[in-house]
mmCIF file of C-alpha atoms and ligand atoms in Angstrom:
data_model
loop_
_atom_site.group_PDB
_atom_site.id
_atom_site.type_symbol
_atom_site.label_atom_id
_atom_site.label_comp_id
_atom_site.label_asym_id
_atom_site.label_seq_id
_atom_site.Cartn_x
_atom_site.Cartn_y
_atom_site.Cartn_z
ATOM 1 C CA UNK E 764 -0.210 -0.021 0.146
ATOM 2 C CA UNK E 765 1.141 3.395 -0.234
ATOM 3 C CA UNK E 766 4.008 4.711 1.725
ATOM 4 C CA UNK E 767 5.580 8.080 2.471
ATOM 5 C CA UNK E 768 7.954 8.050 -0.115
ATOM 6 C CA UNK E 769 5.773 9.320 -3.212
ATOM 7 C CA UNK E 770 5.924 12.759 -5.189
ATOM 8 C CA UNK E 771 3.898 15.479 -3.606
ATOM 9 C CA UNK E 772 0.879 15.088 -6.062
ATOM 10 C CA UNK E 773 0.420 11.246 -5.092
ATOM 11 C CA UNK E 774 -1.750 11.893 -2.048
ATOM 12 C CA UNK E 775 -4.203 15.199 -2.554
ATOM 13 C CA UNK E 776 -7.794 16.347 -1.204
ATOM 14 C CA UNK E 777 -9.963 18.620 -3.831
ATOM 15 C CA UNK E 778 -12.307 21.235 -1.738
ATOM 16 C CA UNK E 779 -14.519 22.839 -4.150
ATOM 17 C CA UNK E 780 -17.876 24.253 -3.856
ATOM 18 C CA UNK E 781 -20.884 22.104 -3.374
ATOM 19 C CA UNK E 782 -22.827 23.310 -6.096
ATOM 20 C CA UNK E 783 -21.062 25.028 -9.379
ATOM 21 C CA UNK E 784 -23.738 26.180 -11.822
ATOM 22 C CA UNK E 785 -22.445 26.990 -15.354
ATOM 23 C CA UNK E 786 -23.980 28.249 -18.371
ATOM 24 C CA UNK E 787 -25.534 31.495 -19.949
ATOM 25 C CA UNK E 788 -28.723 33.057 -18.041
ATOM 26 C CA UNK E 789 -27.788 30.778 -15.022
ATOM 27 C CA UNK E 790 -27.676 33.890 -12.567
ATOM 28 C CA UNK E 791 -31.621 33.404 -12.422
ATOM 29 C CA UNK E 792 -30.999 30.310 -10.352
ATOM 30 C CA UNK E 793 -29.679 32.706 -7.307
ATOM 31 C CA UNK E 794 -32.769 32.400 -5.175
ATOM 32 C CA UNK E 795 -32.974 28.681 -5.433
ATOM 33 C CA UNK E 796 -29.454 28.563 -4.276
ATOM 34 C CA UNK E 797 -29.819 31.028 -1.469
ATOM 35 C CA UNK E 798 -32.514 28.916 -0.056
ATOM 36 C CA UNK E 799 -30.623 25.442 -0.786
ATOM 37 C CA UNK E 800 -28.252 27.120 1.776
ATOM 38 C CA UNK E 801 -30.795 27.626 4.332
ATOM 39 C CA UNK E 802 -30.562 31.377 4.093
ATOM 40 C CA UNK E 803 -33.062 34.482 4.099
ATOM 41 C CA UNK E 804 -31.344 37.524 4.297
ATOM 42 C CA UNK E 805 -28.380 37.610 2.190
ATOM 43 C CA UNK E 806 -25.918 40.647 1.711
ATOM 44 C CA UNK E 807 -25.089 41.110 -1.677
ATOM 45 C CA UNK E 808 -21.417 42.666 -1.756
ATOM 46 C CA UNK E 809 -19.986 44.276 -5.035
ATOM 47 C CA UNK E 810 -17.169 46.737 -6.006
ATOM 48 C CA UNK E 811 -17.585 50.251 -6.443
ATOM 49 C CA UNK E 812 -17.240 50.172 -10.420
ATOM 50 C CA UNK E 813 -19.532 47.277 -11.102
ATOM 51 C CA UNK E 814 -22.459 48.850 -8.888
ATOM 52 C CA UNK E 815 -22.906 51.248 -11.263
ATOM 53 C CA UNK E 816 -23.570 48.930 -14.171
ATOM 54 C CA UNK E 817 -26.741 47.047 -14.543
ATOM 55 C CA UNK E 818 -25.493 43.992 -12.830
ATOM 56 C CA UNK E 819 -26.406 44.834 -9.328
ATOM 57 C CA UNK E 820 -29.875 46.201 -10.645
ATOM 58 C CA UNK E 821 -30.531 42.880 -12.510
ATOM 59 C CA UNK E 822 -29.327 40.711 -9.548
ATOM 60 C CA UNK E 823 -31.399 42.759 -7.015
ATOM 61 C CA UNK E 824 -34.417 42.244 -9.206
ATOM 62 C CA UNK E 825 -33.885 38.650 -9.176
ATOM 63 C CA UNK E 826 -33.816 38.589 -5.686
ATOM 64 C CA UNK E 827 -36.847 40.978 -5.217
ATOM 65 C CA UNK E 828 -39.009 38.610 -7.864
ATOM 66 C CA UNK E 829 -38.500 35.709 -5.614
ATOM 67 C CA UNK E 830 -39.382 37.597 -2.284
ATOM 68 C CA UNK E 831 -35.815 37.647 -0.795
ATOM 69 C CA UNK E 832 -35.194 40.554 0.848
ATOM 70 C CA UNK E 833 -31.371 41.446 1.151
ATOM 71 C CA UNK E 834 -28.924 44.121 1.910
ATOM 72 C CA UNK E 835 -25.988 45.640 -0.364
ATOM 73 C CA UNK E 836 -22.248 46.603 0.737
ATOM 74 C CA UNK E 837 -20.943 48.543 -2.275
ATOM 75 C CA UNK E 838 -17.479 49.714 -0.678
ATOM 76 C CA UNK E 839 -15.054 47.424 -2.349
ATOM 77 C CA UNK E 840 -12.314 48.651 -4.400
ATOM 78 C CA UNK E 841 -9.752 47.091 -6.569
ATOM 79 C CA UNK E 842 -6.813 44.862 -4.789
ATOM 80 C CA UNK E 843 -8.256 45.612 -1.517
ATOM 81 C CA UNK E 844 -6.614 46.557 1.619
ATOM 82 C CA UNK E 845 -6.812 43.716 4.316
ATOM 83 C CA UNK E 846 -8.177 46.321 6.628
ATOM 84 C CA UNK E 847 -11.153 47.116 4.818
ATOM 85 C CA UNK E 848 -12.985 43.774 5.260
ATOM 86 C CA UNK E 849 -14.279 44.872 9.016
ATOM 87 C CA UNK E 850 -16.897 47.294 7.855
ATOM 88 C CA UNK E 851 -18.707 44.771 5.852
ATOM 89 C CA UNK E 852 -18.257 42.145 8.215
ATOM 90 C CA UNK E 853 -19.754 44.798 11.087
ATOM 91 C CA UNK E 854 -22.524 45.570 8.709
ATOM 92 C CA UNK E 855 -23.612 41.815 8.148
ATOM 93 C CA UNK E 856 -23.344 41.177 11.724
ATOM 94 C CA UNK E 857 -25.325 44.248 12.675
ATOM 95 C CA UNK E 858 -27.925 43.476 10.079
ATOM 96 C CA UNK E 859 -28.471 39.548 10.913
ATOM 97 C CA UNK E 860 -27.427 38.659 7.470
ATOM 98 C CA UNK E 861 -26.908 35.014 7.007
ATOM 99 C CA UNK E 862 -25.158 34.653 3.745
ATOM 100 C CA UNK E 863 -22.842 36.662 1.619
ATOM 101 C CA UNK E 864 -23.265 36.916 -2.216
ATOM 102 C CA UNK E 865 -19.818 38.052 -3.932
ATOM 103 C CA UNK E 866 -20.654 39.487 -7.554
ATOM 104 C CA UNK E 867 -17.374 40.916 -9.462
ATOM 105 C CA UNK E 868 -13.794 39.673 -10.120
ATOM 106 C CA UNK E 869 -11.112 38.282 -7.669
ATOM 107 C CA UNK E 870 -10.961 41.411 -5.420
ATOM 108 C CA UNK E 871 -14.778 41.367 -4.841
ATOM 109 C CA UNK E 872 -14.831 37.557 -4.295
ATOM 110 C CA UNK E 873 -11.707 37.584 -2.344
ATOM 111 C CA UNK E 874 -13.171 40.286 -0.052
ATOM 112 C CA UNK E 875 -16.471 38.335 0.195
ATOM 113 C CA UNK E 876 -14.674 35.142 1.411
ATOM 114 C CA UNK E 877 -12.632 37.049 4.252
ATOM 115 C CA UNK E 878 -16.031 39.239 5.253
ATOM 116 C CA UNK E 879 -17.907 36.214 5.622
ATOM 117 C CA UNK E 880 -15.264 34.558 8.150
ATOM 118 C CA UNK E 881 -15.212 37.688 9.962
ATOM 119 C CA UNK E 882 -19.033 38.321 10.059
ATOM 120 C CA UNK E 883 -19.633 36.006 13.356
ATOM 121 C CA UNK E 884 -17.199 38.171 15.250
ATOM 122 C CA UNK E 885 -14.524 37.308 17.650
ATOM 123 C CA UNK E 886 -11.241 37.063 15.049
ATOM 124 C CA UNK E 887 -8.691 39.428 14.200
ATOM 125 C CA UNK E 888 -8.111 39.131 10.445
ATOM 126 C CA UNK E 889 -4.229 39.620 10.787
ATOM 127 C CA UNK E 890 -4.307 36.266 12.673
ATOM 128 C CA UNK E 891 -5.837 34.468 9.680
ATOM 129 C CA UNK E 892 -3.063 35.192 6.921
ATOM 130 C CA UNK E 893 -1.397 32.242 5.833
ATOM 131 C CA UNK E 894 -2.113 28.595 5.417
ATOM 132 C CA UNK E 895 -5.044 26.891 7.432
ATOM 133 C CA UNK E 896 -5.240 29.601 10.131
ATOM 134 C CA UNK E 897 -8.976 29.978 10.236
ATOM 135 C CA UNK E 898 -10.630 28.355 13.305
ATOM 136 C CA UNK E 899 -14.191 27.589 12.007
ATOM 137 C CA UNK E 900 -16.352 28.548 9.196
ATOM 138 C CA UNK E 901 -17.925 32.011 8.808
ATOM 139 C CA UNK E 902 -21.378 32.921 6.818
ATOM 140 C CA UNK E 903 -22.106 30.798 3.888
ATOM 141 C CA UNK E 904 -21.131 32.271 0.587
ATOM 142 C CA UNK E 905 -22.043 32.327 -3.108
ATOM 143 C CA UNK E 906 -19.930 33.749 -5.745
ATOM 144 C CA UNK E 907 -21.038 35.248 -9.080
ATOM 145 C CA UNK E 908 -17.776 36.133 -11.299
ATOM 146 C CA UNK E 909 -18.118 38.748 -13.822
ATOM 147 C CA UNK E 910 -14.529 38.489 -15.247
ATOM 148 C CA UNK E 911 -12.771 35.261 -16.742
ATOM 149 C CA UNK E 912 -9.598 35.360 -14.930
ATOM 150 C CA UNK E 913 -9.219 34.634 -10.619
ATOM 151 C CA UNK E 914 -11.044 31.325 -10.374
ATOM 152 C CA UNK E 915 -11.886 32.668 -7.027
ATOM 153 C CA UNK E 916 -15.270 31.237 -7.252
ATOM 154 C CA UNK E 917 -13.692 28.086 -6.395
ATOM 155 C CA UNK E 918 -10.377 28.699 -4.772
ATOM 156 C CA UNK E 919 -9.830 28.256 -1.238
ATOM 157 C CA UNK E 920 -7.626 31.461 -1.320
ATOM 158 C CA UNK E 921 -8.354 35.399 -0.798
ATOM 159 C CA UNK E 922 -5.540 37.798 -1.396
ATOM 160 C CA UNK E 923 -5.158 41.225 0.151
ATOM 161 C CA UNK E 924 -3.116 44.275 -0.190
ATOM 162 C CA UNK E 925 -1.408 44.828 3.103
ATOM 163 C CA UNK E 926 -0.490 48.881 3.631
ATOM 164 C CA UNK E 927 2.360 48.219 5.866
ATOM 165 C CA UNK E 928 4.545 45.839 3.913
ATOM 166 C CA UNK E 929 3.836 46.752 0.292
ATOM 167 C CA UNK E 930 3.180 43.144 -0.341
ATOM 168 C CA UNK E 931 0.238 41.038 -1.069
ATOM 169 C CA UNK E 932 -0.712 37.917 1.170
ATOM 170 C CA UNK E 933 -3.047 35.277 1.187
ATOM 171 C CA UNK E 934 -5.757 33.699 3.594
ATOM 172 C CA UNK E 935 -5.614 30.266 2.244
ATOM 173 C CA UNK E 936 -7.958 27.421 3.858
ATOM 174 C CA UNK E 937 -10.820 25.184 2.937
ATOM 175 C CA UNK E 938 -13.153 26.915 5.159
ATOM 176 C CA UNK E 939 -13.398 29.943 2.837
ATOM 177 C CA UNK E 940 -14.232 27.848 -0.119
ATOM 178 C CA UNK E 941 -17.205 29.186 -1.410
ATOM 179 C CA UNK E 942 -20.483 27.153 -0.906
ATOM 180 C CA UNK E 943 -21.965 27.814 -4.251
ATOM 181 C CA UNK E 944 -20.610 29.423 -7.736
ATOM 182 C CA UNK E 945 -22.581 30.519 -10.420
ATOM 183 C CA UNK E 946 -20.401 30.934 -13.586
ATOM 184 C CA UNK E 947 -22.862 32.860 -15.921
ATOM 185 C CA UNK E 948 -20.744 33.863 -19.312
ATOM 186 C CA UNK E 949 -23.330 36.330 -20.056
ATOM 187 C CA UNK E 950 -22.286 38.568 -17.294
ATOM 188 C CA UNK E 951 -18.960 38.907 -18.802
ATOM 189 C CA UNK E 952 -20.007 40.161 -22.192
ATOM 190 C CA UNK E 953 -19.637 43.955 -21.166
ATOM 191 C CA UNK E 954 -16.306 43.502 -19.653
ATOM 192 C CA UNK E 955 -13.961 46.115 -21.401
ATOM 193 C CA UNK E 956 -11.098 44.685 -23.854
ATOM 194 C CA UNK E 957 -8.694 45.676 -21.251
ATOM 195 C CA UNK E 958 -9.982 44.006 -18.228
ATOM 196 C CA UNK E 959 -10.561 40.726 -20.491
ATOM 197 C CA UNK E 960 -7.117 40.724 -21.487
ATOM 198 C CA UNK E 961 -5.779 41.212 -18.313
ATOM 199 C CA UNK E 962 -7.671 38.833 -16.408
ATOM 200 C CA UNK E 963 -7.472 36.417 -19.127
ATOM 201 C CA UNK E 964 -3.754 36.312 -19.018
ATOM 202 C CA UNK E 965 -3.997 35.514 -15.309
ATOM 203 C CA UNK E 966 -6.455 32.823 -15.967
ATOM 204 C CA UNK E 967 -3.997 31.442 -18.739
ATOM 205 C CA UNK E 968 -1.109 31.561 -15.888
ATOM 206 C CA UNK E 969 -2.976 29.979 -13.491
ATOM 207 C CA UNK E 970 -3.452 27.078 -15.789
ATOM 208 C CA UNK E 971 0.190 26.975 -16.581
ATOM 209 C CA UNK E 972 1.477 27.399 -13.226
ATOM 210 C CA UNK E 973 -0.776 24.714 -11.755
ATOM 211 C CA UNK E 974 0.506 22.161 -14.171
ATOM 212 C CA UNK E 975 4.057 22.936 -13.630
ATOM 213 C CA UNK E 976 3.303 22.478 -9.765
ATOM 214 C CA UNK E 977 5.302 20.310 -7.788
ATOM 215 C CA UNK E 978 1.768 19.428 -6.415
ATOM 216 C CA UNK E 979 0.035 18.713 -9.335
ATOM 217 C CA UNK E 980 -1.607 15.491 -9.446
ATOM 218 C CA UNK E 981 -3.681 13.744 -12.461
ATOM 219 C CA UNK E 982 -7.095 15.113 -11.927
ATOM 220 C CA UNK E 983 -5.344 18.954 -11.626
ATOM 221 C CA UNK E 984 -3.260 18.126 -14.545
ATOM 222 C CA UNK E 985 -6.228 17.234 -16.822
ATOM 223 C CA UNK E 986 -8.133 20.594 -15.501
ATOM 224 C CA UNK E 987 -4.842 22.702 -16.193
ATOM 225 C CA UNK E 988 -4.543 21.481 -19.803
ATOM 226 C CA UNK E 989 -7.920 21.727 -20.715
ATOM 227 C CA UNK E 990 -8.091 25.052 -19.216
ATOM 228 C CA UNK E 991 -5.228 25.991 -21.486
ATOM 229 C CA UNK E 992 -6.674 24.484 -24.535
ATOM 230 C CA UNK E 993 -10.280 26.586 -23.504
ATOM 231 C CA UNK E 994 -8.366 30.003 -22.992
ATOM 232 C CA UNK E 995 -5.610 29.707 -25.899
ATOM 233 C CA UNK E 996 -8.581 29.133 -28.369
ATOM 234 C CA UNK E 997 -10.993 32.062 -27.295
ATOM 235 C CA UNK E 998 -8.960 34.814 -25.179
ATOM 236 C CA UNK E 999 -8.003 36.749 -28.449
ATOM 237 C CA UNK E 1000 -11.560 36.884 -29.610
ATOM 238 C CA UNK E 1001 -13.035 37.606 -26.555
ATOM 239 C CA UNK E 1002 -10.731 40.692 -26.165
ATOM 240 C CA UNK E 1003 -11.692 41.825 -30.158
ATOM 241 C CA UNK E 1004 -15.036 41.238 -29.723
ATOM 242 C CA UNK E 1005 -16.378 41.265 -26.220
ATOM 243 C CA UNK E 1006 -20.009 40.138 -27.362
ATOM 244 C CA UNK E 1007 -18.703 36.664 -28.961
ATOM 245 C CA UNK E 1008 -21.054 34.737 -26.939
ATOM 246 C CA UNK E 1009 -18.932 31.622 -27.679
ATOM 247 C CA UNK E 1010 -15.521 32.777 -26.824
ATOM 248 C CA UNK E 1011 -16.919 34.355 -23.403
ATOM 249 C CA UNK E 1012 -18.216 30.840 -22.608
ATOM 250 C CA UNK E 1013 -14.851 29.369 -23.308
ATOM 251 C CA UNK E 1014 -13.102 32.001 -21.253
ATOM 252 C CA UNK E 1015 -15.487 31.407 -18.504
ATOM 253 C CA UNK E 1016 -15.147 27.610 -18.507
ATOM 254 C CA UNK E 1017 -11.423 27.939 -19.118
ATOM 255 C CA UNK E 1018 -10.888 30.274 -16.257
ATOM 256 C CA UNK E 1019 -13.260 27.782 -14.078
ATOM 257 C CA UNK E 1020 -11.017 25.067 -14.576
ATOM 258 C CA UNK E 1021 -7.834 26.710 -14.197
ATOM 259 C CA UNK E 1022 -9.169 27.821 -10.771
ATOM 260 C CA UNK E 1023 -10.062 24.083 -9.724
ATOM 261 C CA UNK E 1024 -6.414 23.105 -10.988
ATOM 262 C CA UNK E 1025 -5.072 25.697 -8.779
ATOM 263 C CA UNK E 1026 -7.266 25.085 -5.822
ATOM 264 C CA UNK E 1027 -5.416 21.929 -5.875
ATOM 265 C CA UNK E 1028 -1.807 22.115 -6.975
ATOM 266 C CA UNK E 1029 -1.580 26.222 -6.218
ATOM 267 C CA UNK E 1030 0.268 28.517 -8.258
ATOM 268 C CA UNK E 1031 4.025 29.247 -8.178
ATOM 269 C CA UNK E 1032 7.055 31.752 -8.758
ATOM 270 C CA UNK E 1033 5.367 33.766 -11.451
ATOM 271 C CA UNK E 1034 2.709 34.813 -9.138
ATOM 272 C CA UNK E 1035 5.332 34.961 -6.171
ATOM 273 C CA UNK E 1036 7.438 37.325 -8.299
ATOM 274 C CA UNK E 1037 4.023 39.152 -9.317
ATOM 275 C CA UNK E 1038 2.828 40.148 -5.886
ATOM 276 C CA UNK E 1039 5.421 43.065 -4.995
ATOM 277 C CA UNK E 1040 4.277 44.566 -8.289
ATOM 278 C CA UNK E 1041 1.109 44.729 -7.251
ATOM 279 C CA UNK E 1042 1.384 45.479 -3.320
ATOM 280 C CA UNK E 1043 3.964 48.357 -4.031
ATOM 281 C CA UNK E 1044 3.181 49.578 -7.366
ATOM 282 C CA UNK E 1045 -0.733 48.630 -7.656
ATOM 283 C CA UNK E 1046 -0.198 47.010 -10.957
ATOM 284 C CA UNK E 1047 -3.186 45.087 -12.168
ATOM 285 C CA UNK E 1048 -2.709 41.261 -11.125
ATOM 286 C CA UNK E 1049 -2.853 39.922 -14.775
ATOM 287 C CA UNK E 1050 -0.351 42.242 -16.076
ATOM 288 C CA UNK E 1051 1.986 41.886 -13.202
ATOM 289 C CA UNK E 1052 2.045 38.098 -14.147
ATOM 290 C CA UNK E 1053 2.720 38.739 -17.498
ATOM 291 C CA UNK E 1054 5.455 40.559 -17.158
ATOM 292 C CA UNK E 1055 7.128 37.937 -14.993
ATOM 293 C CA UNK E 1056 6.033 35.043 -17.171
ATOM 294 C CA UNK E 1057 8.775 34.797 -19.731
ATOM 295 C CA UNK E 1058 11.916 34.932 -17.370
ATOM 296 C CA UNK E 1059 10.475 32.494 -14.733
ATOM 297 C CA UNK E 1060 9.353 29.990 -17.279
ATOM 298 C CA UNK E 1061 12.753 30.030 -19.012
ATOM 299 C CA UNK E 1062 13.969 29.574 -15.596
ATOM 300 C CA UNK E 1063 11.639 26.966 -14.944
ATOM 301 C CA UNK E 1064 12.262 25.156 -18.464
ATOM 302 C CA UNK E 1065 15.606 23.303 -17.262
ATOM 303 C CA UNK E 1066 14.488 19.683 -16.499
ATOM 304 C CA UNK E 1067 10.895 20.153 -17.323
ATOM 305 C CA UNK E 1068 10.890 20.297 -21.064
ATOM 306 C CA UNK E 1069 8.345 17.314 -21.422
ATOM 307 C CA UNK E 1070 5.917 18.925 -19.452
ATOM 308 C CA UNK E 1071 6.327 22.368 -21.110
ATOM 309 C CA UNK E 1072 6.049 20.402 -24.272
ATOM 310 C CA UNK E 1073 2.484 19.037 -23.175
ATOM 311 C CA UNK E 1074 1.403 22.760 -22.613
ATOM 312 C CA UNK E 1075 2.417 23.801 -25.925
ATOM 313 C CA UNK E 1076 0.276 21.019 -27.579
ATOM 314 C CA UNK E 1077 -2.550 21.933 -26.047
ATOM 315 C CA UNK E 1078 -1.943 25.469 -27.036
ATOM 316 C CA UNK E 1079 -1.594 24.968 -30.775
ATOM 317 C CA UNK E 1080 -1.790 22.680 -33.363
ATOM 318 C CA UNK E 1081 1.256 23.682 -35.139
ATOM 319 C CA UNK E 1082 3.535 21.872 -32.160
ATOM 320 C CA UNK E 1083 1.949 18.499 -33.398
ATOM 321 C CA UNK E 1084 5.031 16.929 -34.755
ATOM 322 C CA UNK E 1085 7.945 18.965 -33.042
ATOM 323 C CA UNK E 1086 10.245 17.557 -30.684
ATOM 324 C CA UNK E 1087 9.792 18.086 -26.995
ATOM 325 C CA UNK E 1088 12.559 20.688 -26.759
ATOM 326 C CA UNK E 1089 11.201 22.761 -29.704
ATOM 327 C CA UNK E 1090 7.597 22.436 -28.449
ATOM 328 C CA UNK E 1091 8.610 23.620 -24.788
ATOM 329 C CA UNK E 1092 10.168 26.790 -26.394
ATOM 330 C CA UNK E 1093 7.211 27.390 -28.353
ATOM 331 C CA UNK E 1094 4.890 27.590 -25.285
ATOM 332 C CA UNK E 1095 6.681 30.470 -23.769
ATOM 333 C CA UNK E 1096 7.016 32.369 -27.198
ATOM 334 C CA UNK E 1097 3.464 31.361 -27.776
ATOM 335 C CA UNK E 1098 2.060 33.090 -24.511
ATOM 336 C CA UNK E 1099 4.242 36.164 -24.692
ATOM 337 C CA UNK E 1100 3.222 36.562 -28.825
ATOM 338 C CA UNK E 1101 -0.405 36.254 -27.437
ATOM 339 C CA UNK E 1102 0.017 38.860 -24.541
ATOM 340 C CA UNK E 1103 1.399 41.083 -27.333
ATOM 341 C CA UNK E 1104 -1.479 40.834 -29.595
ATOM 342 C CA UNK E 1105 -3.765 41.517 -27.093
ATOM 343 C CA UNK E 1106 -1.984 44.609 -25.829
ATOM 344 C CA UNK E 1107 -0.631 43.082 -22.247
ATOM 345 C CA UNK E 1108 2.482 44.717 -21.154
ATOM 346 C CA UNK E 1109 5.328 42.288 -21.221
ATOM 347 C CA UNK E 1110 8.355 44.183 -20.020
ATOM 348 C CA UNK E 1111 8.707 45.405 -16.323
ATOM 349 C CA UNK E 1112 10.388 48.794 -17.465
ATOM 350 C CA UNK E 1113 7.174 49.563 -19.547
ATOM 351 C CA UNK E 1114 5.165 49.925 -16.400
ATOM 352 C CA UNK E 1115 7.250 52.788 -15.258
ATOM 353 C CA UNK E 1116 9.088 50.536 -12.325
ATOM 354 C CA UNK E 1117 12.350 51.768 -11.673
ATOM 355 C CA UNK E 1118 15.230 49.587 -11.771
ATOM 356 C CA UNK E 1119 16.154 50.516 -8.210
ATOM 357 C CA UNK E 1120 13.152 49.074 -7.066
ATOM 358 C CA UNK E 1121 14.251 45.333 -7.957
ATOM 359 C CA UNK E 1122 16.315 44.390 -5.115
ATOM 360 C CA UNK E 1123 13.405 45.532 -2.601
ATOM 361 C CA UNK E 1124 10.986 43.421 -4.781
ATOM 362 C CA UNK E 1125 13.389 40.359 -4.796
ATOM 363 C CA UNK E 1126 13.685 40.708 -0.947
ATOM 364 C CA UNK E 1127 9.618 40.607 -0.887
ATOM 365 C CA UNK E 1128 9.196 37.919 -3.508
ATOM 366 C CA UNK E 1129 11.735 35.507 -1.445
ATOM 367 C CA UNK E 1130 9.231 35.704 1.623
ATOM 368 C CA UNK E 1131 6.189 34.156 -0.671
ATOM 369 C CA UNK E 1132 7.296 30.786 0.418
ATOM 370 C CA UNK E 1133 3.664 29.446 -0.011
ATOM 371 C CA UNK E 1134 4.066 29.936 -3.638
ATOM 372 C CA UNK E 1135 7.534 29.352 -4.190
ATOM 373 C CA UNK E 1136 7.363 26.012 -2.778
ATOM 374 C CA UNK E 1137 5.254 24.805 -5.680
ATOM 375 C CA UNK E 1138 7.733 25.718 -8.367
ATOM 376 C CA UNK E 1139 8.982 23.101 -10.256
ATOM 377 C CA UNK E 1140 12.565 24.666 -9.769
ATOM 378 C CA UNK E 1141 13.626 25.965 -6.178
ATOM 379 C CA UNK E 1142 14.920 29.779 -6.391
ATOM 380 C CA UNK E 1143 16.972 31.526 -4.028
ATOM 381 C CA UNK E 1144 17.179 35.390 -3.441
ATOM 382 C CA UNK E 1145 19.676 35.982 -5.736
ATOM 383 C CA UNK E 1146 18.042 34.162 -8.696
ATOM 384 C CA UNK E 1147 14.921 35.899 -8.008
ATOM 385 C CA UNK E 1148 17.040 39.404 -8.347
ATOM 386 C CA UNK E 1149 18.341 38.254 -11.832
ATOM 387 C CA UNK E 1150 15.119 37.311 -13.053
ATOM 388 C CA UNK E 1151 13.626 40.441 -12.192
ATOM 389 C CA UNK E 1152 16.594 42.203 -14.024
ATOM 390 C CA UNK E 1153 16.158 39.941 -17.061
ATOM 391 C CA UNK E 1154 12.179 41.162 -17.043
ATOM 392 C CA UNK E 1155 13.304 44.683 -16.659
HETATM 393 FE FE1 FE2 P 2540 -3.702 34.871 -10.247
#
């Protein structure tokens, strides 16, 4: 029987929401899911930008027409500070809300996960940062993503900015995995091209990093490769024509699969090196990942060309008859070409970050051990600094 000497991915557990609903128009099913979870008085959480669009009005209409009274908290800003969660948790506690519905991109869904844990009271959010630090479940949550990127609707991760430390850090626990997710691709149709491109690159990088993670397993690898194929076949179309319903469906599915894959296998050094860019310079998450991608991947290539070649074969038919080493290189070039075609910056200097910031960023990134420990090749601070210099 199994001993203790296997690869990291030989033993795994897989927490995902108990109900994942996918398809155009499925946001209509929200009232039924609220009731399935035994709730009567949900709090809807939404970001400042999105609450000005028709999405909030339409979700409120769906709840109202089923007689579900509810509250709204709309003070969520992109890449939120960890301290900002308290006000939403207090509102839920004071109002007697018994469920939270997070509508938006990764920032809003992550915020909702943390607010739901804090709502019953008695916890300090700073004690929850890291892996498995949450002592009990909070209010149940339903996530409704409006981007195809973060995978937060199915993941056990909530990322926040910390004003003192200029880095981003995660709260990670199966106790914040949402109870239900409604992935309705129609909600992404109005997303501007720039946000579609940025969040789409994030989803693609989730798929690639989870596939290469040393904690990958046969189930996560299957989801990662399927995610790569879905996103590779649709991201450019979704950016160029946001109303392309087929492309939007493919992106929603790819992002969902990538989220499930990294819920098991994690993300790795691209995310670790990208976080200081977000924490200190407020670079959008997908762009931060994209500028670090090429040079982290070139570092990871050593000893891993067979896996890179499998990625390449999910990206493009052109690689069918290529030797593995050529296909492996192709996978990196192909992703950089895609990023350029959809207008995502691929070099650090083009983001206005001074070269003098590199040693500080290397210091911060080397502390992201939760992510670096998944990377297929270990890297020390000196190597991290070299990668930043190449990326600059
Ligand atoms: Fe990400």
